[in-house]
Amino acid sequence: GGTNIQVGLHQGFSILANTDSTTVNINGSNIPRVPSVVLLSDGAPTYSSNSSSWWSPANNNSDGAGTNPSGSSYFIGNGFKALLTGAYMKQAVSSKYRLNSTVYSIGMGISKLTGAEKNLAYATIDPAQHWDDSNNAVAQDMKAAWSTYLAGGTPSVNVGERQGYSGFDDDYYTVTHPSANDISGDALKKLVDDYYDADNASAITSVFEQIVSSISISAPQVLTEIKGDLSITESGYITY
């Protein structure tokens, strides 16, 4: 199927990046918004944008075969570009809001996948748990490409291309560096803050309730002494 996680993440983060205000007025007080993105996917990434500027990708599915071969490595490039773009945008949004932005990912039926398809899906939407997994060949190929990138190199990653109705072939994308605000360190591994498995609609509902609760708990708070019976948003002063 056609799964373009790279463009999905870019569009989600762009909504946050392009907002006019990073605060909301509640009862006369400006409260910081908590920037969060929720990624829902039912499979491994099979497409990505062919834009040479992966940090600002065009909205297309021009890279990828729409499917993946059965080999151990798969077409890792579509997942690798998703991680790159997500990490870059997460950094940009965090800078804009002056708060750490959060990514929650939900795998719809991912646990039922098998082999390399499952490895690619998990390496892309739950990198924190699979980046260092020696049994996940896809994650290890991504990690090797990232090491080349961190050293200043321009790794080539296989995104695949469609050949006819049901065939596919190798096709490589060269990962370059942005002129400013490059990503580094563990940016890819730490892209997703919390991952959830969900296999049906009821589980999805439960997961979204957990995510909303997590966002509420993580909202910026300070120790405040309140005057009289007024609420925290109406009057008070910070105490330590």
XYZ file of N, CA and C in Angstrom:
720
model
N 0.817 -1.200 0.000
C 0.000 0.000 0.000
C 0.852 1.251 0.000
N 0.230 2.400 -0.140
C 0.960 3.664 -0.202
C 1.043 4.339 1.141
N 2.192 4.237 1.785
C 2.383 4.838 3.108
C 3.563 5.796 3.052
N 3.278 7.093 3.145
C 4.320 8.116 3.075
C 4.409 8.829 4.425
N 5.170 8.254 5.323
C 5.291 8.804 6.675
C 6.091 10.099 6.662
N 7.046 10.222 5.761
C 7.850 11.444 5.688
C 6.983 12.673 5.460
N 6.156 12.640 4.422
C 5.311 13.790 4.111
C 4.251 13.999 5.189
N 3.739 12.906 5.754
C 2.765 13.033 6.827
C 3.318 13.772 8.030
N 4.533 13.415 8.439
C 5.168 14.106 9.566
C 5.439 15.569 9.238
N 5.887 15.817 8.008
C 6.188 17.201 7.628
C 4.930 18.060 7.661
N 3.835 17.539 7.153
C 2.601 18.312 7.149
C 2.073 18.538 8.561
N 2.178 17.517 9.405
C 1.726 17.672 10.782
C 2.518 18.722 11.532
N 3.830 18.646 11.430
C 4.677 19.629 12.106
C 4.516 21.018 11.499
N 4.248 21.088 10.197
C 4.094 22.393 9.544
C 2.900 23.157 10.100
N 1.854 22.446 10.476
C 0.695 23.113 11.089
C 1.124 23.828 12.356
N 1.958 23.169 13.150
C 2.448 23.777 14.391
C 3.449 24.896 14.098
N 4.301 24.676 13.110
C 5.347 25.661 12.805
C 4.777 26.945 12.217
N 3.651 26.840 11.502
C 3.107 27.997 10.803
C 2.007 28.730 11.570
N 1.745 28.324 12.791
C 0.720 28.998 13.581
C 1.165 30.417 13.938
N 0.215 31.316 14.065
C 0.542 32.709 14.385
C 0.911 32.900 15.847
N 0.370 32.050 16.702
C 0.597 32.227 18.133
C 0.927 30.898 18.796
N 1.880 30.920 19.701
C 2.249 29.706 20.433
C 1.639 29.703 21.834
N 0.726 30.635 22.081
C 0.038 30.683 23.376
C -1.468 30.774 23.138
N -2.240 30.509 24.175
C -3.684 30.639 24.121
C -4.121 31.424 25.360
N -5.059 32.339 25.174
C -5.522 33.166 26.287
C -6.659 32.464 27.022
N -6.441 32.221 28.298
C -7.452 31.583 29.146
C -7.703 32.482 30.347
N -8.906 33.011 30.424
C -9.275 33.883 31.540
C -8.286 35.033 31.727
N -7.829 35.582 30.603
C -6.941 36.733 30.672
C -5.470 36.411 30.790
N -5.128 35.142 30.876
C -3.717 34.758 30.991
C -3.270 34.024 29.730
N -2.085 34.349 29.234
C -1.531 33.673 28.072
C -0.831 32.389 28.503
N -1.388 31.266 28.103
C -0.866 29.954 28.484
C -0.147 29.332 27.290
N 1.083 28.830 27.474
C 1.815 28.220 26.353
C 1.085 26.997 25.800
N 1.000 26.916 24.498
C 0.478 25.715 23.867
C 1.540 24.615 23.964
N 1.105 23.375 24.053
C 2.025 22.242 24.112
C 2.080 21.607 22.716
N 3.173 21.798 21.962
C 3.243 21.284 20.583
C 3.399 19.768 20.536
N 2.429 19.101 19.951
C 2.446 17.639 19.899
C 1.951 17.158 18.535
N 2.542 16.086 18.057
C 2.133 15.447 16.809
C 1.806 13.994 17.104
N 0.694 13.518 16.554
C 0.310 12.112 16.686
C 0.402 11.465 15.304
N 1.218 10.434 15.205
C 1.404 9.701 13.952
C 0.703 8.354 14.055
N -0.214 8.091 13.137
C -0.925 6.812 13.077
C -0.571 6.118 11.770
N -0.063 4.895 11.848
C 0.306 4.168 10.632
C -0.104 2.713 10.761
N -0.530 2.146 9.619
C -0.914 0.742 9.617
C 0.105 -0.131 8.894
N 1.292 0.411 8.637
C 2.299 -0.397 7.970
C 3.621 0.314 7.818
N 4.529 -0.337 7.113
C 5.859 0.219 6.876
C 5.789 1.303 5.792
N 6.703 2.279 5.818
C 6.712 3.324 4.790
C 7.123 2.758 3.434
N 6.293 3.006 2.446
C 6.566 2.485 1.101
C 6.827 3.595 0.087
N 6.592 4.838 0.482
C 6.835 5.992 -0.384
C 7.518 7.097 0.412
N 8.097 8.043 -0.311
C 8.626 9.277 0.270
C 8.712 10.312 -0.847
N 8.971 11.544 -0.478
C 9.105 12.608 -1.470
C 10.458 12.501 -2.178
N 10.478 12.858 -3.455
C 11.743 12.830 -4.193
C 12.514 14.148 -4.093
N 12.021 15.076 -3.278
C 12.689 16.368 -3.129
C 14.098 16.191 -2.579
N 15.060 16.869 -3.188
C 16.442 16.789 -2.697
C 16.580 17.431 -1.327
N 15.653 18.343 -1.005
C 15.643 18.990 0.315
C 14.709 18.208 1.233
N 15.209 17.139 1.818
C 14.370 16.284 2.657
C 13.799 17.038 3.854
N 14.465 18.143 4.252
C 14.006 18.926 5.398
C 12.798 19.791 5.037
N 12.518 19.929 3.756
C 11.347 20.675 3.287
C 10.800 19.972 2.049
N 10.295 18.772 2.211
C 9.949 17.934 1.068
C 8.688 18.396 0.333
N 8.705 18.243 -0.976
C 7.506 18.474 -1.771
C 6.486 17.391 -1.437
N 5.220 17.717 -1.582
C 4.152 16.780 -1.244
C 3.913 15.825 -2.419
N 4.747 14.784 -2.500
C 4.572 13.790 -3.558
C 5.017 12.417 -3.082
N 4.662 11.400 -3.852
C 5.056 10.008 -3.582
C 6.015 9.504 -4.654
N 6.877 10.371 -5.150
C 7.684 10.047 -6.315
C 8.826 9.081 -6.030
N 9.232 8.948 -4.775
C 10.215 7.935 -4.407
C 9.479 6.774 -3.746
N 9.929 5.564 -4.052
C 9.313 4.393 -3.453
C 8.605 3.537 -4.477
N 8.381 2.277 -4.101
C 7.767 1.327 -5.011
C 6.330 0.995 -4.644
N 5.842 1.556 -3.530
C 4.495 1.245 -3.083
C 4.400 -0.086 -2.388
N 5.519 -0.801 -2.349
C 5.595 -2.083 -1.666
C 7.056 -2.305 -1.309
N 7.362 -3.431 -0.703
C 8.742 -3.720 -0.338
C 9.080 -5.155 -0.685
N 10.333 -5.428 -1.053
C 10.732 -6.811 -1.331
C 10.786 -7.611 -0.034
N 10.975 -8.885 -0.154
C 10.958 -9.755 1.024
C 12.333 -9.949 1.650
N 13.349 -9.254 1.143
C 14.690 -9.402 1.689
C 14.825 -8.804 3.072
N 15.974 -8.973 3.684
C 16.161 -8.571 5.080
C 16.223 -7.063 5.258
N 16.686 -6.329 4.233
C 16.896 -4.894 4.415
C 15.724 -4.026 3.955
N 14.928 -4.526 3.003
C 13.832 -3.727 2.468
C 14.356 -2.445 1.823
N 13.439 -1.566 1.461
C 13.810 -0.244 0.956
C 13.815 0.705 2.153
N 14.947 0.781 2.819
C 15.008 1.517 4.084
C 14.911 3.026 3.906
N 15.195 3.517 2.689
C 15.287 4.961 2.471
C 14.025 5.714 2.814
N 12.852 5.112 2.548
C 11.597 5.799 2.839
C 11.403 5.999 4.339
N 11.837 5.026 5.124
C 11.779 5.172 6.579
C 12.847 6.117 7.096
N 14.033 6.032 6.511
C 15.126 6.895 6.953
C 14.803 8.358 6.701
N 14.230 8.655 5.544
C 13.850 10.039 5.248
C 12.729 10.523 6.165
N 11.832 9.624 6.541
C 10.776 9.998 7.486
C 11.377 10.423 8.826
N 12.366 9.676 9.291
C 13.027 10.015 10.556
C 13.780 11.339 10.446
N 14.480 11.533 9.349
C 15.225 12.779 9.142
C 14.290 13.991 9.160
N 13.247 13.926 8.345
C 12.318 15.053 8.247
C 11.609 15.299 9.568
N 11.177 14.232 10.214
C 10.517 14.378 11.500
C 11.410 15.010 12.545
N 12.663 14.564 12.605
C 13.599 15.109 13.591
C 13.902 16.581 13.323
N 14.053 16.925 12.044
C 14.337 18.318 11.683
C 13.166 19.227 12.062
N 11.960 18.800 11.742
C 10.779 19.604 12.042
C 10.499 19.664 13.541
N 10.763 18.579 14.228
C 10.573 18.565 15.684
C 11.488 19.587 16.337
N 12.718 19.667 15.868
C 13.678 20.645 16.377
C 13.208 22.072 16.100
N 12.698 22.296 14.884
C 12.240 23.634 14.501
C 11.038 24.070 15.334
N 10.092 23.158 15.535
C 8.897 23.482 16.311
C 9.249 23.721 17.775
N 10.147 22.925 18.323
C 10.577 23.123 19.709
C 11.204 24.496 19.888
N 11.985 24.929 18.896
C 12.608 26.248 18.959
C 11.558 27.348 18.900
N 10.554 27.176 18.046
C 9.511 28.197 17.898
C 8.703 28.350 19.175
N 8.338 27.239 19.789
C 7.485 27.274 20.975
C 8.280 27.465 22.274
N 9.591 27.273 22.167
C 10.458 27.300 23.341
C 10.041 26.242 24.360
N 9.535 25.160 23.837
C 9.137 23.986 24.609
C 9.528 22.750 23.804
N 9.789 21.651 24.480
C 10.078 20.421 23.770
C 8.799 19.895 23.122
N 8.797 19.806 21.800
C 7.647 19.227 21.115
C 7.682 17.713 21.296
N 6.511 17.094 21.194
C 6.374 15.672 21.488
C 5.744 14.950 20.309
N 6.253 13.756 20.040
C 5.693 12.914 18.986
C 5.176 11.620 19.615
N 3.907 11.346 19.370
C 3.291 10.089 19.788
C 2.994 9.293 18.516
N 3.374 8.031 18.484
C 3.074 7.220 17.308
C 2.238 6.008 17.706
N 1.343 5.638 16.787
C 0.440 4.511 17.010
C 0.580 3.553 15.838
N 0.876 2.307 16.148
C 0.984 1.286 15.111
C -0.298 0.475 15.053
N -1.072 0.672 13.993
C -2.340 -0.033 13.826
C -2.080 -1.385 13.163
N -2.024 -2.434 13.954
C -1.775 -3.764 13.416
C -0.325 -4.069 13.108
N 0.589 -3.195 13.512
C 2.019 -3.406 13.222
C 2.526 -4.701 13.853
N 2.033 -5.010 15.033
C 2.510 -6.201 15.751
C 2.194 -7.491 14.988
N 1.248 -7.428 14.044
C 0.871 -8.621 13.288
C 1.675 -8.781 11.996
N 2.496 -7.782 11.671
C 3.349 -7.902 10.496
C 4.464 -8.905 10.767
N 5.170 -9.295 9.723
C 6.253 -10.264 9.899
C 7.505 -9.818 9.159
N 8.615 -10.401 9.538
C 9.872 -10.233 8.828
C 10.343 -8.807 8.675
N 10.896 -8.525 7.484
C 11.503 -7.226 7.234
C 10.472 -6.098 7.209
N 9.238 -6.407 6.797
C 8.201 -5.375 6.798
C 7.943 -4.870 8.217
N 7.883 -5.798 9.151
C 7.693 -5.442 10.560
C 8.893 -4.660 11.076
N 10.097 -5.096 10.708
C 11.312 -4.406 11.147
C 11.354 -2.961 10.658
N 10.969 -2.744 9.384
C 10.974 -1.395 8.835
C 9.931 -0.520 9.517
N 8.762 -1.082 9.755
C 7.705 -0.323 10.422
C 8.147 0.110 11.812
N 8.654 -0.816 12.598
C 9.066 -0.486 13.958
C 10.279 0.446 13.989
N 11.225 0.244 13.078
C 12.406 1.117 13.042
C 12.018 2.553 12.739
N 10.898 2.738 12.018
C 10.462 4.077 11.617
C 9.559 4.740 12.647
N 8.607 4.001 13.210
C 7.633 4.639 14.099
C 7.889 4.371 15.575
N 8.884 3.544 15.888
C 9.288 3.328 17.282
C 10.803 3.177 17.370
N 11.531 4.190 16.863
C 12.991 4.063 16.791
C 13.673 3.931 18.146
N 13.129 4.532 19.175
C 13.774 4.478 20.489
C 13.965 3.045 20.972
N 13.002 2.188 20.662
C 13.063 0.809 21.123
C 13.778 -0.130 20.157
N 13.998 0.308 18.929
C 14.529 -0.611 17.918
C 15.844 -0.161 17.288
N 16.256 1.077 17.564
C 17.484 1.621 16.962
C 18.705 0.761 17.256
N 18.793 0.251 18.468
C 19.962 -0.531 18.875
C 19.696 -2.036 18.875
N 18.600 -2.445 18.252
C 18.244 -3.864 18.202
C 19.075 -4.571 17.140
N 19.994 -5.407 17.570
C 20.890 -6.095 16.631
C 20.133 -7.101 15.765
N 18.916 -7.471 16.165
C 18.125 -8.414 15.383
C 17.278 -7.731 14.320
N 17.282 -6.394 14.326
C 16.520 -5.636 13.337
C 17.493 -5.102 12.283
N 17.609 -5.835 11.176
C 18.576 -5.469 10.134
C 18.263 -4.111 9.530
N 16.982 -3.772 9.443
C 16.587 -2.482 8.881
C 17.106 -1.352 9.763
N 16.886 -1.480 11.057
C 17.339 -0.455 12.001
C 18.857 -0.307 11.939
N 19.560 -1.410 11.799
C 21.019 -1.343 11.742
C 21.506 -0.674 10.462
N 20.800 -0.892 9.339
C 21.147 -0.198 8.095
C 20.890 1.305 8.229
N 19.777 1.668 8.887
C 19.491 3.086 9.123
C 20.562 3.696 10.026
N 20.932 2.977 11.036
C 21.939 3.458 11.990
C 23.278 3.692 11.286
N 23.629 2.802 10.362
C 24.875 2.962 9.598
C 24.812 4.200 8.713
N 23.669 4.420 8.076
C 23.507 5.616 7.238
C 23.585 6.881 8.087
N 23.015 6.839 9.271
C 23.051 7.985 10.179
C 24.476 8.281 10.638
N 25.252 7.238 10.882
C 26.655 7.430 11.285
C 27.432 8.133 10.179
N 27.166 7.756 8.932
C 27.810 8.424 7.799
C 27.402 9.889 7.745
N 26.130 10.140 7.966
C 25.611 11.509 7.939
C 26.244 12.345 9.047
N 26.330 11.789 10.254
C 26.904 12.523 11.386
C 28.371 12.878 11.153
N 29.043 12.054 10.366
C 30.454 12.305 10.056
C 30.610 13.329 8.937
N 29.487 13.919 8.490
C 29.537 14.917 7.435
C 29.332 14.356 6.049
N 29.070 13.056 5.970
C 28.902 12.418 4.681
C 27.498 12.558 4.109
N 27.314 12.015 2.917
C 26.013 12.056 2.243
C 25.621 10.624 1.865
N 25.057 9.894 2.800
C 24.728 8.489 2.541
C 23.685 8.327 1.451
N 23.778 7.242 0.723
C 22.762 6.880 -0.266
C 21.898 5.771 0.319
N 20.589 5.982 0.300
C 19.677 5.002 0.894
C 18.696 4.520 -0.175
N 18.387 3.259 -0.130
C 17.546 2.634 -1.141
C 16.068 2.915 -0.866
N 15.404 3.615 -1.781
C 13.974 3.910 -1.631
C 13.120 3.017 -2.529
N 13.745 2.369 -3.519
C 13.022 1.496 -4.424
C 12.218 2.260 -5.457
N 11.871 1.605 -6.522
C 11.010 2.196 -7.542
C 10.154 1.112 -8.189
N 8.980 1.515 -8.627
C 8.039 0.591 -9.248
C 8.498 0.218 -10.647
N 8.387 -1.056 -10.981
C 8.687 -1.554 -12.320
C 7.464 -2.326 -12.818
N 6.695 -1.684 -13.677
C 5.493 -2.340 -14.163
C 4.405 -2.395 -13.105
N 3.507 -3.356 -13.234
C 2.345 -3.438 -12.346
C 2.718 -3.965 -10.965
N 3.568 -4.973 -10.911
C 3.857 -5.607 -9.625
C 5.345 -5.733 -9.320
N 6.196 -5.250 -10.227
C 7.630 -5.376 -10.001
C 8.238 -4.154 -9.340
N 9.453 -4.271 -8.895
C 10.162 -3.155 -8.283
C 11.660 -3.373 -8.419
N 12.400 -2.290 -8.253
C 13.841 -2.357 -8.412
C 14.489 -1.379 -7.431
N 15.805 -1.474 -7.297
C 16.529 -0.564 -6.408
C 16.560 0.846 -7.001
N 16.499 1.830 -6.129
C 16.639 3.226 -6.527
C 17.171 3.981 -5.319
N 18.264 4.698 -5.499
C 18.952 5.285 -4.354
C 18.772 6.797 -4.273
N 18.569 7.267 -3.062
C 18.407 8.695 -2.761
C 19.623 9.152 -1.958
N 20.242 10.246 -2.390
C 21.412 10.783 -1.693
C 20.973 11.811 -0.656
N 21.321 11.561 0.569
C 20.927 12.431 1.679
C 21.962 13.542 1.851
N 21.568 14.765 1.581
C 22.457 15.913 1.748
C 22.161 16.609 3.079
N 22.867 17.713 3.328
C 22.717 18.440 4.588
C 22.074 19.807 4.351
N 21.185 20.248 5.253
C 20.624 21.599 5.139
C 21.712 22.629 5.432
N 21.539 23.822 4.918
C 22.554 24.864 5.112
C 22.529 25.430 6.530
N 21.435 25.216 7.241
C 21.324 25.728 8.612
C 20.455 24.789 9.434
N 20.673 24.830 10.750
C 19.857 24.067 11.697
C 19.870 22.565 11.437
N 21.041 22.054 11.123
C 21.176 20.624 10.875
C 20.881 19.840 12.151
N 20.461 18.602 12.000
C 20.179 17.752 13.148
C 21.410 16.912 13.463
N 21.492 16.434 14.695
C 22.687 15.711 15.113
C 22.363 14.801 16.297
N 23.391 14.144 16.806
C 23.254 13.332 18.005
C 22.257 12.197 17.861
N 21.362 12.095 18.842
C 20.358 11.032 18.856
C 19.018 11.502 18.306
N 19.034 12.485 17.416
C 17.791 13.090 16.930
C 16.844 12.074 16.298
N 17.371 11.123 15.550
C 16.501 10.139 14.912
C 15.973 9.128 15.919
N 16.857 8.645 16.748
C 16.462 7.663 17.763
C 15.406 8.223 18.704
N 15.494 9.519 18.996
C 14.594 10.133 19.967
C 13.422 10.879 19.325
N 13.190 10.652 18.036
C 12.089 11.357 17.375
C 10.760 11.069 18.052
N 10.457 9.803 18.255
C 9.176 9.408 18.841
C 9.331 9.284 20.355
N 8.502 10.016 21.075
C 8.587 10.012 22.537
C 7.824 8.844 23.162
N 6.678 8.500 22.585
C 5.884 7.374 23.099
C 5.252 6.635 21.935
N 5.374 5.302 21.977
C 4.777 4.468 20.935
C 3.696 3.581 21.540
N 2.616 3.379 20.767
C 1.508 2.535 21.217
C 1.124 1.563 20.111
N 0.906 0.298 20.480
C 0.330 -0.674 19.569
C -1.182 -0.635 19.711
N -1.900 -0.734 18.606
C -3.358 -0.774 18.637
C -3.839 -1.619 17.463
N -4.690 -2.588 17.747
C -5.120 -3.521 16.711
C -6.578 -3.376 16.296
N -7.316 -2.459 16.958
C -8.719 -2.274 16.590
C -9.172 -0.877 17.003
N -10.398 -0.523 16.611
C -10.907 0.824 16.872
C -10.993 1.122 18.357
N -11.381 0.127 19.145
C -11.486 0.332 20.588
C -10.125 0.656 21.199
N -9.097 -0.043 20.725
C -7.743 0.207 21.221
C -7.266 1.598 20.819
N -7.623 2.039 19.613
C -7.255 3.379 19.161
C -7.859 4.435 20.082
N -9.129 4.256 20.436
C -9.799 5.199 21.336
C -9.082 5.267 22.676
N -8.711 4.113 23.203
C -8.004 4.059 24.479
C -6.647 4.749 24.398
N -5.950 4.538 23.298
C -4.635 5.154 23.114
C -4.754 6.674 23.062
N -5.734 7.186 22.322
C -5.901 8.637 22.242
C -6.239 9.233 23.602
N -6.976 8.522 24.413
C -7.262 8.993 25.767
C -5.979 9.074 26.585
N -5.096 8.090 26.420
C -3.811 8.105 27.126
C -2.936 9.261 26.648
N -2.951 9.508 25.344
C -2.136 10.587 24.783
C -2.624 11.941 25.285
N -3.937 12.155 25.264
C -4.498 13.420 25.759
C -4.147 13.617 27.225
N -4.209 12.551 28.001
C -3.850 12.639 29.410
C -2.379 12.987 29.573
N -1.528 12.380 28.738
C -0.092 12.645 28.806
C 0.224 14.091 28.456
N -0.450 14.620 27.431
C -0.232 16.015 27.041
C -0.656 16.951 28.158
N -1.765 16.644 28.811
C -2.255 17.483 29.910
C -1.285 17.491 31.073
N -0.744 16.313 31.383
C 0.190 16.202 32.503
C 1.491 16.925 32.206
N 1.927 16.902 30.930
C 3.215 17.495 30.556
C 3.125 18.990 30.299
N 1.937 19.583 30.393
C 1.798 21.020 30.174
C 2.636 21.796 31.170
N 3.253 22.919 30.750
C 4.113 23.703 31.631
C 3.357 24.140 32.890
N 4.001 23.959 34.023
C 3.412 24.365 35.282
C 4.478 25.027 36.147
N 4.052 25.884 37.047
C 4.964 26.502 38.004
C 4.327 26.438 39.376
N 5.149 26.534 40.408
C 4.635 26.610 41.761
C 4.093 28.012 41.994
N 2.816 28.128 42.302
C 2.181 29.440 42.420
C 1.349 29.531 43.687
N 1.484 30.647 44.380
C 0.644 30.893 45.544
C -0.534 31.760 45.096
N -1.731 31.334 45.445
C -2.944 31.999 44.975
C -3.491 32.937 46.050
N -3.964 34.096 45.624
C -4.588 35.053 46.529
C -6.063 34.723 46.709
N -6.488 34.530 47.941
C -7.896 34.306 48.231
C -8.443 33.068 47.542
N -9.639 33.200 46.960
C -10.313 32.079 46.316
C -10.164 32.084 44.799
N -9.271 32.930 44.265
C -9.113 33.037 42.819
C -8.387 31.810 42.262
N -8.602 31.545 40.961
C -7.972 30.393 40.325
C -6.535 30.721 39.940
N -5.793 29.704 39.557
C -4.383 29.877 39.214
C -4.198 30.778 37.994
N -5.208 30.839 37.128
C -5.072 31.663 35.923
C -5.480 33.109 36.166
N -5.984 33.425 37.360
C -6.489 34.765 37.617
C -5.547 35.616 38.460
N -4.937 35.060 39.486
C -4.064 35.870 40.323
C -3.141 34.975 41.130
N -1.945 35.447 41.342
C -1.008 34.670 42.126
C 0.412 35.117 41.867
N 1.358 34.499 42.589
C 2.750 34.817 42.338
C 3.582 33.586 42.579
N 4.721 33.528 41.901
C 5.573 32.360 41.953
C 6.326 32.313 43.278
N 6.370 31.135 43.894
C 7.116 30.939 45.129
C 8.072 29.753 44.972
N 9.222 29.817 45.641
C 10.172 28.697 45.569
C 10.630 28.362 46.981
